Short mmCIF file of C-alpha atoms in Angstrom, two decimals:
data_model
loop_
_atom_site.label_atom_id
_atom_site.label_comp_id
_atom_site.label_asym_id
_atom_site.label_seq_id
_atom_site.Cartn_x
_atom_site.Cartn_y
_atom_site.Cartn_z
CA MET A 1 2.48 1.40 47.30
CA PRO A 2 -0.79 0.72 49.12
CA ARG A 3 -3.78 2.76 48.02
CA LYS A 4 -4.67 5.65 50.29
CA ALA A 5 -7.89 4.95 52.13
CA LEU A 6 -10.63 7.53 52.53
CA SER A 7 -9.72 9.81 55.42
CA GLY A 8 -13.11 11.45 55.72
CA LEU A 9 -16.46 11.75 54.05
CA THR A 10 -17.75 14.81 52.26
CA GLU A 11 -21.37 15.85 52.71
CA SER A 12 -22.35 14.14 49.44
CA MET A 13 -20.57 10.93 50.43
CA PHE A 14 -22.29 10.94 53.80
CA TYR A 15 -25.73 11.23 52.24
CA VAL A 16 -25.00 8.48 49.70
CA LEU A 17 -24.14 6.11 52.56
CA MET A 18 -27.24 7.26 54.44
CA ALA A 19 -29.39 6.38 51.45
CA LEU A 20 -27.88 2.93 51.12
CA CYS A 21 -28.27 2.32 54.87
CA ARG A 22 -32.00 2.45 54.37
CA GLN A 23 -32.13 -0.11 51.54
CA PRO A 24 -30.29 -1.20 48.40
CA MET A 25 -30.75 1.37 45.62
CA CYS A 26 -29.55 2.29 42.16
CA GLY A 27 -27.79 5.59 41.47
CA ILE A 28 -30.85 7.59 40.45
CA GLU A 29 -32.79 6.36 43.52
CA VAL A 30 -29.90 7.49 45.72
CA ALA A 31 -30.00 11.00 44.22
CA ASP A 32 -33.79 11.13 44.63
CA PHE A 33 -33.50 10.00 48.26
CA VAL A 34 -30.99 12.77 49.03
CA ASP A 35 -33.19 15.39 47.35
CA THR A 36 -36.21 14.30 49.37
CA LYS A 37 -34.36 13.82 52.64
CA THR A 38 -32.72 17.24 52.56
CA GLN A 39 -35.71 18.94 50.89
CA GLY A 40 -33.41 20.05 48.09
CA GLU A 41 -30.77 21.52 50.43
CA VAL A 42 -28.22 18.96 49.28
CA ARG A 43 -28.31 18.26 45.57
CA ILE A 44 -25.95 15.67 44.19
CA GLY A 45 -24.95 16.10 40.57
CA PRO A 46 -24.87 13.00 38.37
CA ALA A 47 -21.08 13.01 37.86
CA THR A 48 -20.52 13.54 41.57
CA LEU A 49 -22.84 10.66 42.34
CA TYR A 50 -21.20 8.32 39.84
CA THR A 51 -17.71 9.19 41.09
CA ILE A 52 -18.78 8.53 44.69
CA LEU A 53 -20.33 5.18 43.78
CA GLY A 54 -17.14 4.17 41.97
CA LYS A 55 -14.94 5.26 44.86
CA PHE A 56 -17.10 3.48 47.43
CA GLU A 57 -17.10 0.32 45.35
CA ARG A 58 -13.29 0.37 45.18
CA GLU A 59 -13.14 0.99 48.94
CA LYS A 60 -15.61 -1.88 49.44
CA TYR A 61 -18.05 0.38 51.27
CA ILE A 62 -20.75 -0.75 48.85
CA GLU A 63 -21.26 -3.66 46.48
CA VAL A 64 -23.33 -4.33 43.41
CA ILE A 65 -26.08 -6.82 44.14
CA GLU A 66 -28.05 -6.59 40.90
CA VAL A 67 -27.48 -5.45 37.34
CA SER A 68 -30.53 -4.80 35.21
CA GLY A 69 -29.69 -3.30 31.81
CA ARG A 70 -27.75 -0.10 32.42
CA ARG A 71 -28.92 0.03 36.03
CA ARG A 72 -26.84 -1.32 38.92
CA THR A 73 -28.26 -1.74 42.40
CA TYR A 74 -25.91 -1.17 45.29
CA SER A 75 -25.97 -2.42 48.86
CA ILE A 76 -23.92 -1.09 51.77
CA THR A 77 -21.28 -3.38 53.29
CA ALA A 78 -20.01 -3.74 56.88
CA ALA A 79 -17.07 -1.46 56.00
CA GLY A 80 -19.52 1.11 54.63
CA LEU A 81 -21.66 0.93 57.77
CA GLY A 82 -18.51 1.41 59.87
CA ALA A 83 -17.49 4.50 57.87
CA TYR A 84 -21.02 5.90 58.18
CA ALA A 85 -21.05 5.31 61.96
CA ARG A 86 -17.62 6.96 62.35
CA GLU A 87 -18.80 10.00 60.42
CA ILE A 88 -21.92 10.28 62.61
CA ARG A 89 -19.72 10.17 65.74
CA ARG A 90 -17.44 12.85 64.27
CA LEU A 91 -20.38 15.08 63.40
CA GLN A 92 -21.92 14.45 66.83
CA ARG A 93 -18.67 15.52 68.46
CA CYS A 94 -18.69 18.72 66.39
CA LEU A 95 -22.28 19.42 67.48
CA ASP A 96 -21.46 18.68 71.13
CA ASP A 97 -18.47 21.03 70.96
CA ALA A 98 -20.61 23.74 69.41
CA ALA A 99 -23.34 23.22 72.04
CA SER A 100 -20.86 23.41 74.94
CA GLU A 101 -19.31 26.54 73.44
CA GLU A 102 -22.74 28.10 73.10
CA SER A 103 -23.66 27.37 76.70
CA GLN A 104 -20.27 28.75 77.83
CA LEU A 105 -20.92 31.94 75.86
CA GLY A 106 -24.40 32.18 77.36
CA ARG A 107 -23.00 31.92 80.93
CA GLU A 108 -20.36 34.57 80.23
CA SER A 109 -22.90 37.00 78.79
CA ARG A 110 -25.20 36.56 81.85
CA GLU A 111 -22.28 37.26 84.18
CA MET B 1 -22.53 9.42 3.88
CA SER B 2 -24.47 11.65 1.48
CA ASP B 3 -23.15 14.94 0.10
CA ALA B 4 -25.82 16.85 2.00
CA GLU B 5 -24.60 15.41 5.29
CA GLU B 6 -20.99 16.09 4.35
CA ARG B 7 -21.77 19.74 3.74
CA LYS B 8 -23.17 20.12 7.21
CA ARG B 9 -19.91 19.20 8.85
CA ALA B 10 -17.25 21.66 9.90
CA TYR B 11 -13.80 21.09 11.36
CA ARG B 12 -11.99 23.43 13.72
CA LEU B 13 -8.63 23.21 15.43
CA ALA B 14 -9.13 23.38 19.20
CA PRO B 15 -7.63 26.52 20.74
CA CYS B 16 -6.49 24.82 23.93
CA PRO B 17 -5.05 21.50 25.04
CA ALA B 18 -7.29 18.61 26.10
CA TYR B 19 -6.47 19.04 29.78
CA ASP B 20 -7.72 22.65 29.74
CA ILE B 21 -11.21 21.77 30.92
CA GLU B 22 -12.54 25.28 31.30
CA GLY B 23 -11.02 26.36 27.98
CA THR B 24 -12.58 23.45 26.09
CA GLU B 25 -15.98 23.91 27.74
CA SER B 26 -16.00 27.64 27.00
CA TRP B 27 -14.85 27.18 23.41
CA LEU B 28 -17.50 24.52 22.68
CA GLU B 29 -20.22 26.75 24.16
CA ASP B 30 -19.03 29.69 22.06
CA MET B 31 -19.00 27.48 18.96
CA ALA B 32 -22.59 26.38 19.68
CA GLU B 33 -23.61 30.04 19.86
CA LYS B 34 -22.15 30.40 16.36
CA GLY B 35 -24.13 27.39 15.12
CA LEU B 36 -21.44 24.71 15.43
CA VAL B 37 -22.44 21.81 17.66
CA LEU B 38 -19.85 19.17 18.50
CA SER B 39 -20.60 15.93 16.64
CA GLY B 40 -20.25 12.40 18.00
CA ASP B 41 -16.97 12.07 16.09
CA GLY B 42 -15.52 14.49 18.61
CA PHE B 43 -11.83 15.27 18.43
CA PHE B 44 -8.98 13.78 16.46
CA ALA B 45 -5.42 15.08 16.87
CA GLY B 46 -6.79 18.32 18.33
CA VAL B 47 -9.27 18.90 15.50
CA ALA B 48 -12.95 18.98 16.47
CA CYS B 49 -15.74 17.86 14.20
CA PHE B 50 -18.96 19.93 14.36
CA TRP B 51 -22.43 19.85 12.87
CA LYS B 52 -23.61 23.11 11.37
CA THR B 53 -26.95 24.09 12.96
CA GLU B 54 -28.82 27.13 14.12
CA PRO B 55 -27.00 29.07 16.87
CA ARG B 56 -27.84 27.44 20.19
CA GLN B 57 -27.26 27.97 23.88
CA LEU B 58 -25.64 24.76 25.10
CA ARG B 59 -23.68 23.85 28.19
CA TYR B 60 -20.73 21.50 27.84
CA ARG B 61 -18.96 19.71 30.66
CA LEU B 62 -15.80 17.64 30.57
CA GLU B 63 -15.86 14.74 32.98
CA ALA B 64 -12.61 12.98 33.90
CA ALA B 65 -12.91 9.41 32.65
CA PRO B 66 -12.66 6.80 35.42
CA GLU B 67 -11.39 4.27 32.83
CA GLY B 68 -9.17 4.83 29.81
CA THR B 69 -10.61 6.60 26.78
CA GLY B 70 -8.61 4.74 24.12
CA LEU B 71 -10.33 2.40 21.68
CA TRP B 72 -8.48 -0.56 23.17
CA SER B 73 -9.45 0.29 26.75
CA GLY B 74 -12.44 -1.17 28.56
CA ASN B 75 -15.82 -0.34 26.99
CA GLY B 76 -14.05 0.95 23.87
CA GLY B 77 -13.29 4.29 25.49
CA LEU B 78 -16.97 5.06 26.07
CA PRO B 79 -18.29 5.99 29.51
CA ALA B 80 -19.92 3.23 31.54
CA GLU B 81 -23.57 2.68 30.66
CA GLU B 82 -24.58 3.41 34.23
CA ALA B 83 -22.82 6.80 34.10
CA VAL B 84 -24.57 7.61 30.82
CA GLU B 85 -27.94 6.69 32.33
CA ILE B 86 -27.45 8.73 35.49
CA ASN B 87 -26.28 11.74 33.49
CA GLU B 88 -29.17 11.43 31.04
CA ALA B 89 -31.61 11.31 33.93
CA TYR B 90 -30.42 14.81 34.82
CA GLY B 91 -30.43 16.16 31.27
CA TRP B 92 -26.79 15.57 30.26
CA LYS B 93 -26.07 13.66 27.05
CA TYR B 94 -22.74 12.05 26.29
CA VAL B 95 -21.24 13.45 23.08
CA ALA B 96 -17.62 12.40 22.61
CA ASN B 97 -14.19 12.13 24.23
CA ARG B 98 -11.26 14.47 24.36
CA GLY B 99 -8.03 13.25 25.91
CA GLN B 100 -8.82 11.66 29.25
CA PHE B 101 -12.26 13.29 29.41
CA HIS B 102 -15.80 12.43 28.40
CA ILE B 103 -17.74 15.38 27.00
CA TYR B 104 -21.37 15.84 28.01
CA CYS B 105 -23.80 18.45 26.78
CA THR B 106 -27.20 19.82 27.74
CA ASP B 107 -29.57 22.33 26.18
CA ASP B 108 -31.58 22.61 29.39
CA PRO B 109 -30.56 25.76 31.26
CA SER B 110 -32.08 24.38 34.47
CA ALA B 111 -30.21 21.06 34.31
CA ARG B 112 -28.39 20.33 37.54
CA GLU B 113 -24.61 20.77 37.38
CA MET B 114 -22.85 17.46 36.78
CA HIS B 115 -20.50 18.06 39.66
CA THR B 116 -21.92 19.56 42.82
CA ASP B 117 -19.05 18.61 45.15
CA PRO B 118 -15.67 20.11 44.14
CA ASP B 119 -13.84 17.63 46.40
CA ILE B 120 -15.32 14.72 44.48
CA GLN B 121 -14.52 16.39 41.16
CA ALA B 122 -10.93 16.79 42.36
CA LEU B 123 -10.91 13.08 43.18
CA ALA B 124 -12.09 12.21 39.66
CA LEU B 125 -9.44 14.49 38.16
CA ASN B 126 -6.76 12.83 40.23
CA ILE B 127 -7.60 9.40 38.83
CA ALA B 128 -7.53 10.69 35.25
CA ASN B 129 -4.28 12.54 35.83
CA LYS B 130 -2.51 9.50 37.25
CA ARG B 131 -3.59 7.42 34.30
CA ALA B 132 -2.48 10.08 31.81
CA ARG B 133 0.97 10.21 33.41
CA ALA B 134 1.30 6.43 33.33
CA ASN B 135 0.24 6.35 29.65
CA MET B 136 2.76 9.02 28.77
CA ILE B 137 5.64 7.24 30.46
CA THR B 138 4.68 3.93 28.84
CA ALA B 139 4.49 5.57 25.41
CA LEU B 140 7.90 7.17 25.86
CA ILE B 141 9.47 3.88 26.87
CA TYR B 142 7.89 1.83 24.10
CA PHE B 143 8.12 4.25 21.20
CA MET B 144 11.39 6.05 21.86
CA ILE B 145 13.66 4.76 24.59
CA PHE B 146 13.09 1.02 24.08
CA PRO B 147 13.79 1.03 20.30
CA LEU B 148 16.82 3.24 20.78
CA ILE B 149 18.37 0.99 23.37
CA HIS B 150 17.70 -2.15 21.38
CA LEU B 151 18.63 -0.81 17.97
CA ARG B 152 22.39 -0.75 18.43
CA GLY B 153 22.93 -1.99 21.93
CA GLY B 154 22.82 1.38 23.63
CA VAL B 155 21.87 5.03 23.27
CA LEU B 156 25.48 6.14 22.69
CA LEU B 157 26.15 3.53 20.00
CA THR B 158 22.86 4.39 18.35
CA ALA B 159 23.80 8.07 18.40
CA VAL B 160 27.09 7.30 16.68
CA HIS B 161 25.48 5.05 14.11
CA MET B 162 22.29 6.98 13.36
CA GLY B 163 23.86 10.41 13.53
CA SER B 164 24.00 12.82 16.40
CA GLY B 165 21.66 15.28 14.60
CA LEU B 166 18.84 12.75 14.51
CA MET B 167 19.46 11.79 18.11
CA LEU B 168 19.51 15.43 19.18
CA GLY B 169 16.23 16.00 17.36
CA GLY B 170 14.73 12.98 19.12
CA LEU B 171 15.97 14.23 22.45
CA LEU B 172 14.40 17.63 21.85
CA LEU B 173 11.06 16.03 20.94
CA VAL B 174 11.17 13.90 24.09
CA LEU B 175 11.93 16.99 26.16
CA ILE B 176 9.05 18.91 24.55
CA ALA B 177 6.69 15.96 25.20
CA LEU B 178 7.86 15.74 28.80
CA GLY B 179 7.43 19.51 29.15
CA ARG B 180 3.86 19.22 27.91
CA THR B 181 3.23 16.41 30.41
CA VAL B 182 4.61 18.55 33.22
CA ALA B 183 2.43 21.47 32.06
CA ARG B 184 -0.63 19.21 32.13
CA VAL B 185 0.17 17.87 35.59
CA LEU B 186 0.70 21.40 36.93
CA HIS B 187 -2.48 22.66 35.27
CA LEU B 188 -4.58 19.84 36.73
CA ARG B 189 -2.94 20.29 40.13
CA ARG B 190 -3.86 23.99 40.12
CA LEU B 191 -7.39 23.07 39.08
CA ARG B 192 -7.64 20.52 41.89
CA LYS B 193 -6.56 23.17 44.39
CA ARG B 194 -9.18 25.57 43.08
CA LEU B 195 -11.81 22.85 43.32
CA SER B 196 -10.73 21.99 46.85
CA ALA B 197 -11.09 25.68 47.71
CA GLY B 198 -14.72 25.43 46.63
CA GLU B 199 -14.44 27.01 43.20
CA ALA B 200 -16.36 25.49 40.31
CA PRO B 201 -14.70 27.04 37.25
CA HIS B 202 -16.43 26.60 33.91
CA ARG B 203 -15.82 29.82 31.97
CA LYS B 204 -12.50 31.04 30.68
CA ASN B 205 -11.16 33.31 27.95
CA TRP B 206 -9.81 30.63 25.62
CA ARG B 207 -8.75 33.22 23.03
CA ARG B 208 -5.76 34.39 25.08
CA ARG B 209 -3.52 31.43 24.25
CA ALA B 210 -5.39 30.12 21.20
CA LEU B 211 -2.85 31.34 18.64
CA TYR B 212 0.08 29.78 20.54
CA HIS B 213 -1.71 26.44 20.92
CA ARG B 214 -2.97 26.32 17.33
CA ARG B 215 0.55 26.89 16.01
CA SER B 216 2.58 24.82 18.46
CA ARG B 217 0.54 21.63 18.23
CA PRO B 218 0.71 21.08 14.44
CA ILE B 219 4.41 22.01 14.51
CA PHE B 220 5.10 19.42 17.22
CA ILE B 221 3.09 16.72 15.42
CA GLY B 222 4.80 17.55 12.11
CA LEU B 223 8.28 17.43 13.62
CA THR B 224 7.50 14.13 15.32
CA ILE B 225 6.33 12.60 12.03
CA ILE B 226 9.45 13.87 10.23
CA TRP B 227 11.69 12.52 12.99
CA LEU B 228 9.97 9.14 12.93
CA GLY B 229 10.38 9.06 9.14
CA PHE B 230 14.14 9.61 9.42
CA PHE B 231 14.38 7.18 12.30
CA PHE B 232 12.60 4.35 10.51
CA GLN B 233 14.57 5.03 7.35
CA GLY B 234 17.78 4.53 9.35
CA TRP B 235 16.30 1.51 11.07
CA SER B 236 15.23 -0.14 7.79
CA ASN B 237 18.62 0.62 6.17
CA GLU B 238 20.29 -1.07 9.09
CA ASN B 239 18.05 -4.14 9.02
CA LEU B 240 17.61 -4.51 5.25
CA GLY B 241 21.25 -3.85 4.42
CA GLY B 242 20.61 -0.42 2.94
CA ASN B 243 23.87 0.83 4.42
CA ILE B 244 25.97 -1.92 2.80
CA MET B 245 27.69 -1.18 -0.53
CA PRO B 246 29.95 -3.48 -2.60
CA LEU B 247 33.58 -2.37 -2.25
CA GLU B 248 34.08 -1.98 -5.96
CA GLU B 249 31.21 0.55 -6.10
CA PHE B 250 32.78 2.72 -3.41
CA THR B 251 34.62 5.65 -4.98
CA GLY B 252 35.76 7.59 -1.90
CA GLN B 253 38.81 7.02 0.25
CA ILE B 254 38.45 4.04 2.58
CA PRO B 255 38.98 5.26 6.15
CA PHE B 256 41.20 2.41 7.32
CA ALA B 257 44.42 0.68 6.16
CA THR B 258 43.95 -2.01 3.52
CA LEU B 259 46.23 -4.81 2.39
CA ALA B 260 47.32 -2.67 -0.54
CA ASP B 261 48.71 -0.06 1.89
CA MET B 262 50.94 -2.71 3.57
CA VAL B 263 52.11 -4.63 0.53
CA PRO B 264 55.06 -3.19 -1.39
CA ALA B 265 54.06 -2.08 -4.86
CA GLY B 266 53.99 -4.91 -7.40
CA GLU B 267 53.96 -7.81 -4.90
CA ARG B 268 51.01 -10.05 -4.34
CA ALA B 269 49.46 -10.79 -0.97
CA GLY B 270 50.02 -14.50 -1.39
CA VAL B 271 53.76 -13.97 -1.72
CA ILE B 272 53.94 -12.13 1.59
CA LEU B 273 51.98 -14.76 3.43
CA PHE B 274 54.52 -17.38 2.55
CA ASN B 275 57.62 -15.19 2.82
CA PRO B 276 59.78 -16.91 5.49
CA TRP B 277 61.54 -13.57 6.18
CA ILE B 278 58.37 -12.32 7.88
CA PHE B 279 58.29 -15.24 10.30
CA GLN B 280 62.01 -15.20 10.98
CA GLY B 281 61.81 -11.52 11.86
#
């Protein structure tokens, strides 16, 4: 039976891909990037981070480009970039829907 | 190991199965509060090895192992070095394994939770659960079904030869083992649903089913050992000729007709073989 592909990204997954879009990083650098980027709003636990990295590696969204001792540096692949772009489009659609709903509500309240 | 070190150790039977993540975490934390800190030797057959220390406030977390935890699996059952490094960077130290889980511990109350995304934790659990099921099925095939089928050419023939009592006992043990597997799968499925609903359960009253677990596990292990003893005794008798006895040593009634039953009293078998009356009818 073929392995089920990822159907969507969670918030943590999205931020991990965002980090690796910027530059290749190791796990701890990814977590630090997310902390800084979200000003602590999104905090990725170490087990969550490691599970995501493993899943992304199996899905070929990322690849290891360097191993130094216990540290592995990851780089995003074309498949990973595609998944990241799809998620941005999906989130953008959600925001557009919310914005149109808000403007509709605003019109109705003025009337 | 010196006597002083030996005295510091303590062994306790776990009050819950390995797949009961919340139960194990809660029990280990309660033990630490009593001054028993899980040692690197971890668990063996449900018994945990502790160091005796001052009572401490520790947090334990069970992390589903992405690879197998057996000694013969990749990395000798230890977590990947990268995972250990990432966890250590956030204050979590790897301690030992239990079942399909790696156990981490921290004494830092402000240490970030290991799992911050329940969906991802559910994903990790799923991988461990699938592997546990596959291991269980493989073990059943190799240690019970495969030998039975190959011992006497079939389960039915084996049952006749080895004795239906032994076979019934084996069947019951297999059913109990399968029942435990089903219980584990259902437990982890319920946990996955709770995680998917956003819950992050870590505390549980492990005392509620402790007595049942502490009694049922040794009984099951004991019965399995006894059954295997009988089974291998039968197997060795069969292969080493333990069931064969010289006819002259047999004192009971032979359960089939012998030549003596067919030959008239006083005649010899050789005479009958060459008696032309037999062939002429």
